C-alpha positions as protocol buffer text, in pm:
chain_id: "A"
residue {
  index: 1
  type: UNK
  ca { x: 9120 y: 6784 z: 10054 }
}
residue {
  index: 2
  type: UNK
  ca { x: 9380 y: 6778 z: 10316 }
}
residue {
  index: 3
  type: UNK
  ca { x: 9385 y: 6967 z: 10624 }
}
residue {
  index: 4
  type: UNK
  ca { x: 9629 y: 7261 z: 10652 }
}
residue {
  index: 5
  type: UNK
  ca { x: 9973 y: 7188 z: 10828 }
}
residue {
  index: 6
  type: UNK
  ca { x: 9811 y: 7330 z: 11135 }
}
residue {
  index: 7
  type: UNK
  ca { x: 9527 y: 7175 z: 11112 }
}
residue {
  index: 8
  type: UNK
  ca { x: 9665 y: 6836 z: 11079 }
}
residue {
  index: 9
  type: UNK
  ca { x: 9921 y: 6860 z: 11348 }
}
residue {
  index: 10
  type: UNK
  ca { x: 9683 y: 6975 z: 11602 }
}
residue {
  index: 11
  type: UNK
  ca { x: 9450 y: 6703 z: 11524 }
}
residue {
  index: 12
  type: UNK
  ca { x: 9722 y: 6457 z: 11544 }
}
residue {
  index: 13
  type: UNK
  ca { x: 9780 y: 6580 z: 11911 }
}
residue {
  index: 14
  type: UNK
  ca { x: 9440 y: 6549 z: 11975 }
}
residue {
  index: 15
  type: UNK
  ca { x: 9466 y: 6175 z: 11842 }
}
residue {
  index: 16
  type: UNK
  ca { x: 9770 y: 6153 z: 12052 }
}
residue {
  index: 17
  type: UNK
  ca { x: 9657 y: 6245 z: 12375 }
}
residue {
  index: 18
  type: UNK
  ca { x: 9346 y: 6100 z: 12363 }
}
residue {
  index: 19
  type: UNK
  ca { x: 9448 y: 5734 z: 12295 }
}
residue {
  index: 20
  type: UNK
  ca { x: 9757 y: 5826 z: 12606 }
}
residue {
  index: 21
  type: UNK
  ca { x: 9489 y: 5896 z: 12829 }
}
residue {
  index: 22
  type: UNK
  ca { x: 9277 y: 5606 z: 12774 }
}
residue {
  index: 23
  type: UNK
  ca { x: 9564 y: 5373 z: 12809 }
}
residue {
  index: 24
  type: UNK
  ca { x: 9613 y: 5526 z: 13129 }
}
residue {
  index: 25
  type: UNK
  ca { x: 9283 y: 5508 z: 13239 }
}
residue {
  index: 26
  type: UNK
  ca { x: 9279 y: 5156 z: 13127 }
}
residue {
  index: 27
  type: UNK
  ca { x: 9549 y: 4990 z: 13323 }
}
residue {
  index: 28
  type: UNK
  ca { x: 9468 y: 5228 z: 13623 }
}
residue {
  index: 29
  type: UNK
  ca { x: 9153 y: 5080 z: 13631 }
}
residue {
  index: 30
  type: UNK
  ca { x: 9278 y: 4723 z: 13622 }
}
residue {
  index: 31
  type: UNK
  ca { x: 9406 y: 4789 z: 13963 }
}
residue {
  index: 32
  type: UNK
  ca { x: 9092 y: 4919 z: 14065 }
}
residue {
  index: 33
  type: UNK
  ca { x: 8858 y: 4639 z: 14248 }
}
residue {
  index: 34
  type: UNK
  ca { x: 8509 y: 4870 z: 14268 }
}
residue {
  index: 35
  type: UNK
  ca { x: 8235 y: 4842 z: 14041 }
}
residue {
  index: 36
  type: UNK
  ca { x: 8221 y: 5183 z: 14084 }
}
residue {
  index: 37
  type: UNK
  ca { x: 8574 y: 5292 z: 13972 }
}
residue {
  index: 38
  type: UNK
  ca { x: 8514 y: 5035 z: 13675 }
}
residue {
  index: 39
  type: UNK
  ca { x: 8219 y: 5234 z: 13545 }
}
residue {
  index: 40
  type: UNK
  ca { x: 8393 y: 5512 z: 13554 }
}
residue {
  index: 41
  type: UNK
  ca { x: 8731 y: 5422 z: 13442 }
}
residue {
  index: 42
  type: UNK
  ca { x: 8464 y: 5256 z: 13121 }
}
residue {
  index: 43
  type: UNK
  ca { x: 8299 y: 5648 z: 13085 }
}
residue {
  index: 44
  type: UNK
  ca { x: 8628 y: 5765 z: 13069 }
}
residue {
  index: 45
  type: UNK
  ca { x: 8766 y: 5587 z: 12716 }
}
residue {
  index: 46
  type: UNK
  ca { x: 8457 y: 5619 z: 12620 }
}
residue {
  index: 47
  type: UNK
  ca { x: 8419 y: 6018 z: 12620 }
}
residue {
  index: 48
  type: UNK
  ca { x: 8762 y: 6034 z: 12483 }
}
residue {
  index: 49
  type: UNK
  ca { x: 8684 y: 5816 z: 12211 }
}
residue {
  index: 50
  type: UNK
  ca { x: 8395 y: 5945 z: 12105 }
}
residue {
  index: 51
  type: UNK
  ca { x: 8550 y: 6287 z: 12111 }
}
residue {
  index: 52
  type: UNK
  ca { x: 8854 y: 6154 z: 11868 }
}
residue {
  index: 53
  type: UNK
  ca { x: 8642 y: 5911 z: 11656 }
}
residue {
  index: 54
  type: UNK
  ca { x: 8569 y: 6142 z: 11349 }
}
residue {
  index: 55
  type: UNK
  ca { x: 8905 y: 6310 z: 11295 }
}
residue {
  index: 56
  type: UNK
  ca { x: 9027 y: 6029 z: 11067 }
}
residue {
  index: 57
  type: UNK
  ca { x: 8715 y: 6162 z: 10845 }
}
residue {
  index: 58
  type: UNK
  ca { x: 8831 y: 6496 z: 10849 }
}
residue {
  index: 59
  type: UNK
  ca { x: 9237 y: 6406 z: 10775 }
}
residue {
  index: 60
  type: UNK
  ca { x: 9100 y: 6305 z: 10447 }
}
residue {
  index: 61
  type: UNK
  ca { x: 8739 y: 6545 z: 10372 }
}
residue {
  index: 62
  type: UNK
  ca { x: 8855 y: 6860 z: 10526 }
}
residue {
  index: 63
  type: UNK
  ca { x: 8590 y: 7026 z: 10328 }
}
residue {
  index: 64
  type: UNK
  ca { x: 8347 y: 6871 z: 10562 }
}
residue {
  index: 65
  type: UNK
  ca { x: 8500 y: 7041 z: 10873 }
}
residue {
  index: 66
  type: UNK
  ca { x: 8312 y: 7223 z: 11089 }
}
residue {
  index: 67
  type: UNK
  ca { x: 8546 y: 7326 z: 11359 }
}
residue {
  index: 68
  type: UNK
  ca { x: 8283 y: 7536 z: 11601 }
}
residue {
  index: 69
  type: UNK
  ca { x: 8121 y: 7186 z: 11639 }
}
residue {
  index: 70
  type: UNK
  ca { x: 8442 y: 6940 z: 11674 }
}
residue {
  index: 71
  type: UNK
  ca { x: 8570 y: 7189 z: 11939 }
}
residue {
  index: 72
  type: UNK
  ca { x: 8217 y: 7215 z: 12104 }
}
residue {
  index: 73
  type: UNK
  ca { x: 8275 y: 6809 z: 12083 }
}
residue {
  index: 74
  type: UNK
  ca { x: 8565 y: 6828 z: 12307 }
}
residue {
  index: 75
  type: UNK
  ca { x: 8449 y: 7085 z: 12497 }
}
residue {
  index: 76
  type: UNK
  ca { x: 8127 y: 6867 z: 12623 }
}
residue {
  index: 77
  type: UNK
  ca { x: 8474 y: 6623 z: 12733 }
}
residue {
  index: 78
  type: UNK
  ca { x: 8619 y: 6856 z: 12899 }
}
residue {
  index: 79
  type: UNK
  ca { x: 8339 y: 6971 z: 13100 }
}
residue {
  index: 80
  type: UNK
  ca { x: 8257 y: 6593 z: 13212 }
}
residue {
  index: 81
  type: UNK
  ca { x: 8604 y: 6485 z: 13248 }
}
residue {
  index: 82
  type: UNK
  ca { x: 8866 y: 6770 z: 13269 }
}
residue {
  index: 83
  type: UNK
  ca { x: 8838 y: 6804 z: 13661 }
}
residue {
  index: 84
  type: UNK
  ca { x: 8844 y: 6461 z: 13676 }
}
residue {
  index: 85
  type: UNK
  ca { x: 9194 y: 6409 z: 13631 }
}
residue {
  index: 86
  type: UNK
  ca { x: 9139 y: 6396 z: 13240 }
}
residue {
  index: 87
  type: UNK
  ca { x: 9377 y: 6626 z: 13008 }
}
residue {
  index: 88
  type: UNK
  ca { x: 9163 y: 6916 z: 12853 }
}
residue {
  index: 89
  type: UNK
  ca { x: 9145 y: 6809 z: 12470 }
}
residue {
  index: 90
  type: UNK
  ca { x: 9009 y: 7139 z: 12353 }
}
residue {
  index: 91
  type: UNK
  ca { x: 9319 y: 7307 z: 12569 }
}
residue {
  index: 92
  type: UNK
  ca { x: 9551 y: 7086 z: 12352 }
}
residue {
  index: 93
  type: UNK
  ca { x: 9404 y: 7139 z: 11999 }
}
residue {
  index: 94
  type: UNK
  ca { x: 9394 y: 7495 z: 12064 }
}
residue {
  index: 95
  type: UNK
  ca { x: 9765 y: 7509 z: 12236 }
}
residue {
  index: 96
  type: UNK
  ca { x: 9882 y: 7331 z: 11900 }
}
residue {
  index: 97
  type: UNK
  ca { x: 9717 y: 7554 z: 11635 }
}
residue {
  index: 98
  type: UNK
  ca { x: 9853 y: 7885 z: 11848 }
}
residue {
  index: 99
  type: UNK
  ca { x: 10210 y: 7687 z: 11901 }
}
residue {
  index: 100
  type: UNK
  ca { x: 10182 y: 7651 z: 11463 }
}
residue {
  index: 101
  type: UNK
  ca { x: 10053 y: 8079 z: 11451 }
}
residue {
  index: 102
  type: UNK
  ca { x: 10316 y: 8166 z: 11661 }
}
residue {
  index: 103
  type: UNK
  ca { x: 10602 y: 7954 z: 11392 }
}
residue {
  index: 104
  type: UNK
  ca { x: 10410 y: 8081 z: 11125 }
}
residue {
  index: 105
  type: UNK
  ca { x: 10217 y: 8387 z: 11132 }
}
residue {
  index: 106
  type: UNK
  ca { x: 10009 y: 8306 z: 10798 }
}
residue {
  index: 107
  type: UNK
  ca { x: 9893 y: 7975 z: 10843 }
}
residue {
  index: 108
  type: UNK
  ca { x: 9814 y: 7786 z: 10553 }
}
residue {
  index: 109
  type: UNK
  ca { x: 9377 y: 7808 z: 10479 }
}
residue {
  index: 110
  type: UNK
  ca { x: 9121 y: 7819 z: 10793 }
}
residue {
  index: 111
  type: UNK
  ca { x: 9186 y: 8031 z: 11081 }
}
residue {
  index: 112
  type: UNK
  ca { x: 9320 y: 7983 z: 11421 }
}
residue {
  index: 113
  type: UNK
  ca { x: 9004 y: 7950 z: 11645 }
}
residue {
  index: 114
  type: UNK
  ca { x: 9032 y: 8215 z: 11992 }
}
């Protein structure tokens, strides 16, 4: 089963941000000559992508969703990373599901989370 058109795109701009970030934080880091800001720069892609890694599963099993504990995912990102210079991912999947209530005011299946 596929995910509802909100659903989806809010995922997708999950997937999307996540993989800008960690570019970012990638060739930032190649300027960056510490050990220090190399472990960190490392923690960084990391946490993003293990907060991304199973939403490919749920594109294509959305019957296996559990959406308290993918957003509790990013939130445990967010609260490591988000005043760290990191983009909050939970602030984005949420943005994108209200952005697809506000377009259409029945969305298709599931709920928009609060």
């Amino acid at each position: 089963m596929l995910p509802p058109d909100a659903h989806l795109s809010a995922l997708l701009r999950v997937i999307h941000v996540a993989a800008i970030e960690a570019r970012a934080v990638a060739w930032t880091s190649e300027a960056d000559e510490s050990l220090e800001g190399k472990r960190e720069a490392l923690a960084k892609c990391a946490s993003l992508t293990d907060a991304i890694h199973n939403i490919p599963l749920f594109l294509t099993r959305f019957e296996n969703w559990n959406e308290s504990r993918f957003v509790g995912t990013l939130r445990r990102h967010d609260q490591q990373w988000a005043e760290r210079g990191l983009t909050s991912l939970e602030a984005v999947y949420r943005d994108e599901l209200h952005r697809h209530a506000e377009r259409d005011p029945e969305p298709q299946g599931g709920n928009v989370i609060d």
